[in-house]
Amino acid sequence: MGSIWKMGGDLMMKLMELVHGFTGSWGLAIITLTLIVRLLLHPLTQKQMASMQKMQKLQPRIKMLQEKYKDDKESLNREMMALYRENKVNPAAGCLPLLVQLPVFILLYQVLTNYDFSGVSFLGIQLDGSVLTTLGRAIGLTVEKEQLGIMAVVYGIMANPAGLLNIGVYLANTLLLAGIGFLTWYQQQLTASGNPQMAMMNWFMPLFLTFICLSLPGGVLLYWGVSSLLGVVQQLRMSRKTAAEMQQKPALFKDKPTKSGD
């Protein structure tokens, strides 16, 4: 298993280097590699998003069934299966494609994290530096092995706030991180639209992800940002398609369901 994992990482590395040979830009190489990975995984992500969208659209009807058959689990399961068959929905279909994609994304993340982009920038983005390390450089901190803790940066800013005027050192990485946070929030809105139970998660996930990404190198952030943008575009297209399909389906109940004999 270890040799297969290493082989996959080496293949991605060689592909990125090959693209760099044509473009002469590591930033463009990362973007191209991201596009290739998204294209290869498109059928899986499409299936995953379609399943999630349909399940979301079916939630009002599922709640009706749960209310009608709340004291009859056997009938509830039977009606739920009938509802899934009617709309050609597999509740497990949204999870399996994600499990298949995960190793690919981990491989790509490791390649970008371990590659030496020392001193390389793209559109002002320091590919070898995180938001924390670029901020540290701006305020005059010594950065060793491109690692810098958040508290060290906070204390450094308090000691030398004037260093923040060196905005060109950290602005591009910071804007990229902000863009990733926004795209994550927007995806959450699309996924959990109309579900008040997900309101807390809609804000927690973007903030948590932004915090995690503070220490990730710019090369990883560039991949993540481009991948997130492509994911939003794909999800918007899928939302429109699913909405059109669901409008053609007959309503399960015209009025609030009642138990037979009521």
PDB file of N, CA and C in Angstrom, residues 20-55:
ATOM      1  N   HIS A  20       4.814  22.611 -15.712  1.00  0.00           N
ATOM      2  CA  HIS A  20       5.714  23.752 -15.486  1.00  0.00           C
ATOM      3  C   HIS A  20       6.679  23.919 -16.646  1.00  0.00           C
ATOM      4  N   GLY A  21       7.102  22.798 -17.227  1.00  0.00           N
ATOM      5  CA  GLY A  21       8.011  22.875 -18.367  1.00  0.00           C
ATOM      6  C   GLY A  21       7.382  23.580 -19.559  1.00  0.00           C
ATOM      7  N   PHE A  22       6.067  23.456 -19.706  1.00  0.00           N
ATOM      8  CA  PHE A  22       5.368  24.113 -20.815  1.00  0.00           C
ATOM      9  C   PHE A  22       5.015  25.566 -20.491  1.00  0.00           C
ATOM     10  N   THR A  23       4.602  25.830 -19.261  1.00  0.00           N
ATOM     11  CA  THR A  23       4.115  27.165 -18.896  1.00  0.00           C
ATOM     12  C   THR A  23       5.213  28.069 -18.352  1.00  0.00           C
ATOM     13  N   GLY A  24       6.238  27.470 -17.749  1.00  0.00           N
ATOM     14  CA  GLY A  24       7.285  28.273 -17.126  1.00  0.00           C
ATOM     15  C   GLY A  24       6.845  28.939 -15.846  1.00  0.00           C
ATOM     16  N   SER A  25       5.667  28.548 -15.321  1.00  0.00           N
ATOM     17  CA  SER A  25       5.122  29.159 -14.104  1.00  0.00           C
ATOM     18  C   SER A  25       4.622  28.070 -13.172  1.00  0.00           C
ATOM     19  N   TRP A  26       5.125  28.077 -11.922  1.00  0.00           N
ATOM     20  CA  TRP A  26       4.647  27.092 -10.962  1.00  0.00           C
ATOM     21  C   TRP A  26       3.200  27.361 -10.582  1.00  0.00           C
ATOM     22  N   GLY A  27       2.800  28.616 -10.564  1.00  0.00           N
ATOM     23  CA  GLY A  27       1.411  28.947 -10.255  1.00  0.00           C
ATOM     24  C   GLY A  27       0.462  28.369 -11.294  1.00  0.00           C
ATOM     25  N   LEU A  28       0.796  28.557 -12.577  1.00  0.00           N
ATOM     26  CA  LEU A  28      -0.026  27.993 -13.645  1.00  0.00           C
ATOM     27  C   LEU A  28       0.013  26.470 -13.619  1.00  0.00           C
ATOM     28  N   ALA A  29       1.157  25.903 -13.213  1.00  0.00           N
ATOM     29  CA  ALA A  29       1.266  24.448 -13.119  1.00  0.00           C
ATOM     30  C   ALA A  29       0.317  23.910 -12.051  1.00  0.00           C
ATOM     31  N   ILE A  30       0.235  24.600 -10.920  1.00  0.00           N
ATOM     32  CA  ILE A  30      -0.678  24.184  -9.845  1.00  0.00           C
ATOM     33  C   ILE A  30      -2.130  24.302 -10.300  1.00  0.00           C
ATOM     34  N   ILE A  31      -2.460  25.413 -10.966  1.00  0.00           N
ATOM     35  CA  ILE A  31      -3.831  25.604 -11.449  1.00  0.00           C
ATOM     36  C   ILE A  31      -4.199  24.533 -12.471  1.00  0.00           C
ATOM     37  N   THR A  32      -3.274  24.239 -13.383  1.00  0.00           N
ATOM     38  CA  THR A  32      -3.527  23.214 -14.405  1.00  0.00           C
ATOM     39  C   THR A  32      -3.700  21.849 -13.766  1.00  0.00           C
ATOM     40  N   LEU A  33      -2.850  21.535 -12.784  1.00  0.00           N
ATOM     41  CA  LEU A  33      -2.957  20.252 -12.089  1.00  0.00           C
ATOM     42  C   LEU A  33      -4.300  20.152 -11.359  1.00  0.00           C
ATOM     43  N   THR A  34      -4.738  21.248 -10.772  1.00  0.00           N
ATOM     44  CA  THR A  34      -6.037  21.274 -10.101  1.00  0.00           C
ATOM     45  C   THR A  34      -7.164  21.021 -11.091  1.00  0.00           C
ATOM     46  N   LEU A  35      -7.083  21.662 -12.265  1.00  0.00           N
ATOM     47  CA  LEU A  35      -8.103  21.462 -13.297  1.00  0.00           C
ATOM     48  C   LEU A  35      -8.137  20.009 -13.765  1.00  0.00           C
ATOM     49  N   ILE A  36      -6.957  19.406 -13.928  1.00  0.00           N
ATOM     50  CA  ILE A  36      -6.893  18.010 -14.376  1.00  0.00           C
ATOM     51  C   ILE A  36      -7.547  17.089 -13.345  1.00  0.00           C
ATOM     52  N   VAL A  37      -7.208  17.302 -12.079  1.00  0.00           N
ATOM     53  CA  VAL A  37      -7.772  16.466 -11.013  1.00  0.00           C
ATOM     54  C   VAL A  37      -9.287  16.640 -10.944  1.00  0.00           C
ATOM     55  N   ARG A  38      -9.758  17.893 -11.021  1.00  0.00           N
ATOM     56  CA  ARG A  38     -11.204  18.139 -10.978  1.00  0.00           C
ATOM     57  C   ARG A  38     -11.904  17.505 -12.170  1.00  0.00           C
ATOM     58  N   LEU A  39     -11.263  17.554 -13.326  1.00  0.00           N
ATOM     59  CA  LEU A  39     -11.854  16.973 -14.529  1.00  0.00           C
ATOM     60  C   LEU A  39     -11.959  15.454 -14.404  1.00  0.00           C
ATOM     61  N   LEU A  40     -10.899  14.823 -13.891  1.00  0.00           N
ATOM     62  CA  LEU A  40     -10.913  13.371 -13.727  1.00  0.00           C
ATOM     63  C   LEU A  40     -11.954  12.927 -12.703  1.00  0.00           C
ATOM     64  N   LEU A  41     -12.153  13.737 -11.681  1.00  0.00           N
ATOM     65  CA  LEU A  41     -13.092  13.384 -10.622  1.00  0.00           C
ATOM     66  C   LEU A  41     -14.497  13.942 -10.865  1.00  0.00           C
ATOM     67  N   HIS A  42     -14.682  14.613 -11.995  1.00  0.00           N
ATOM     68  CA  HIS A  42     -15.972  15.259 -12.278  1.00  0.00           C
ATOM     69  C   HIS A  42     -17.156  14.295 -12.202  1.00  0.00           C
ATOM     70  N   PRO A  43     -17.084  13.096 -12.793  1.00  0.00           N
ATOM     71  CA  PRO A  43     -18.246  12.188 -12.699  1.00  0.00           C
ATOM     72  C   PRO A  43     -18.624  11.848 -11.261  1.00  0.00           C
ATOM     73  N   LEU A  44     -17.606  11.669 -10.405  1.00  0.00           N
ATOM     74  CA  LEU A  44     -17.879  11.339  -9.009  1.00  0.00           C
ATOM     75  C   LEU A  44     -18.481  12.518  -8.262  1.00  0.00           C
ATOM     76  N   THR A  45     -17.886  13.707  -8.440  1.00  0.00           N
ATOM     77  CA  THR A  45     -18.421  14.884  -7.749  1.00  0.00           C
ATOM     78  C   THR A  45     -19.812  15.228  -8.255  1.00  0.00           C
ATOM     79  N   GLN A  46     -20.050  15.008  -9.549  1.00  0.00           N
ATOM     80  CA  GLN A  46     -21.368  15.275 -10.118  1.00  0.00           C
ATOM     81  C   GLN A  46     -22.414  14.365  -9.468  1.00  0.00           C
ATOM     82  N   LYS A  47     -22.071  13.107  -9.317  1.00  0.00           N
ATOM     83  CA  LYS A  47     -22.988  12.152  -8.700  1.00  0.00           C
ATOM     84  C   LYS A  47     -23.232  12.502  -7.242  1.00  0.00           C
ATOM     85  N   GLN A  48     -22.171  12.889  -6.551  1.00  0.00           N
ATOM     86  CA  GLN A  48     -22.291  13.255  -5.149  1.00  0.00           C
ATOM     87  C   GLN A  48     -23.183  14.469  -4.969  1.00  0.00           C
ATOM     88  N   MET A  49     -22.946  15.510  -5.767  1.00  0.00           N
ATOM     89  CA  MET A  49     -23.736  16.735  -5.653  1.00  0.00           C
ATOM     90  C   MET A  49     -25.195  16.500  -6.035  1.00  0.00           C
ATOM     91  N   ALA A  50     -25.427  15.685  -7.061  1.00  0.00           N
ATOM     92  CA  ALA A  50     -26.798  15.399  -7.489  1.00  0.00           C
ATOM     93  C   ALA A  50     -27.564  14.707  -6.367  1.00  0.00           C
ATOM     94  N   SER A  51     -26.901  13.748  -5.712  1.00  0.00           N
ATOM     95  CA  SER A  51     -27.545  13.038  -4.618  1.00  0.00           C
ATOM     96  C   SER A  51     -27.854  13.973  -3.461  1.00  0.00           C
ATOM     97  N   MET A  52     -26.893  14.836  -3.109  1.00  0.00           N
ATOM     98  CA  MET A  52     -27.101  15.773  -2.003  1.00  0.00           C
ATOM     99  C   MET A  52     -28.214  16.761  -2.316  1.00  0.00           C
ATOM    100  N   GLN A  53     -28.261  17.254  -3.559  1.00  0.00           N
ATOM    101  CA  GLN A  53     -29.292  18.206  -3.952  1.00  0.00           C
ATOM    102  C   GLN A  53     -30.675  17.571  -3.901  1.00  0.00           C
ATOM    103  N   LYS A  54     -30.789  16.347  -4.397  1.00  0.00           N
ATOM    104  CA  LYS A  54     -32.089  15.677  -4.397  1.00  0.00           C
ATOM    105  C   LYS A  54     -32.553  15.372  -2.974  1.00  0.00           C
ATOM    106  N   MET A  55     -31.627  14.934  -2.134  1.00  0.00           N
ATOM    107  CA  MET A  55     -31.980  14.669  -0.746  1.00  0.00           C
ATOM    108  C   MET A  55     -32.446  15.947  -0.050  1.00  0.00           C
TER     109      MET A  55
END
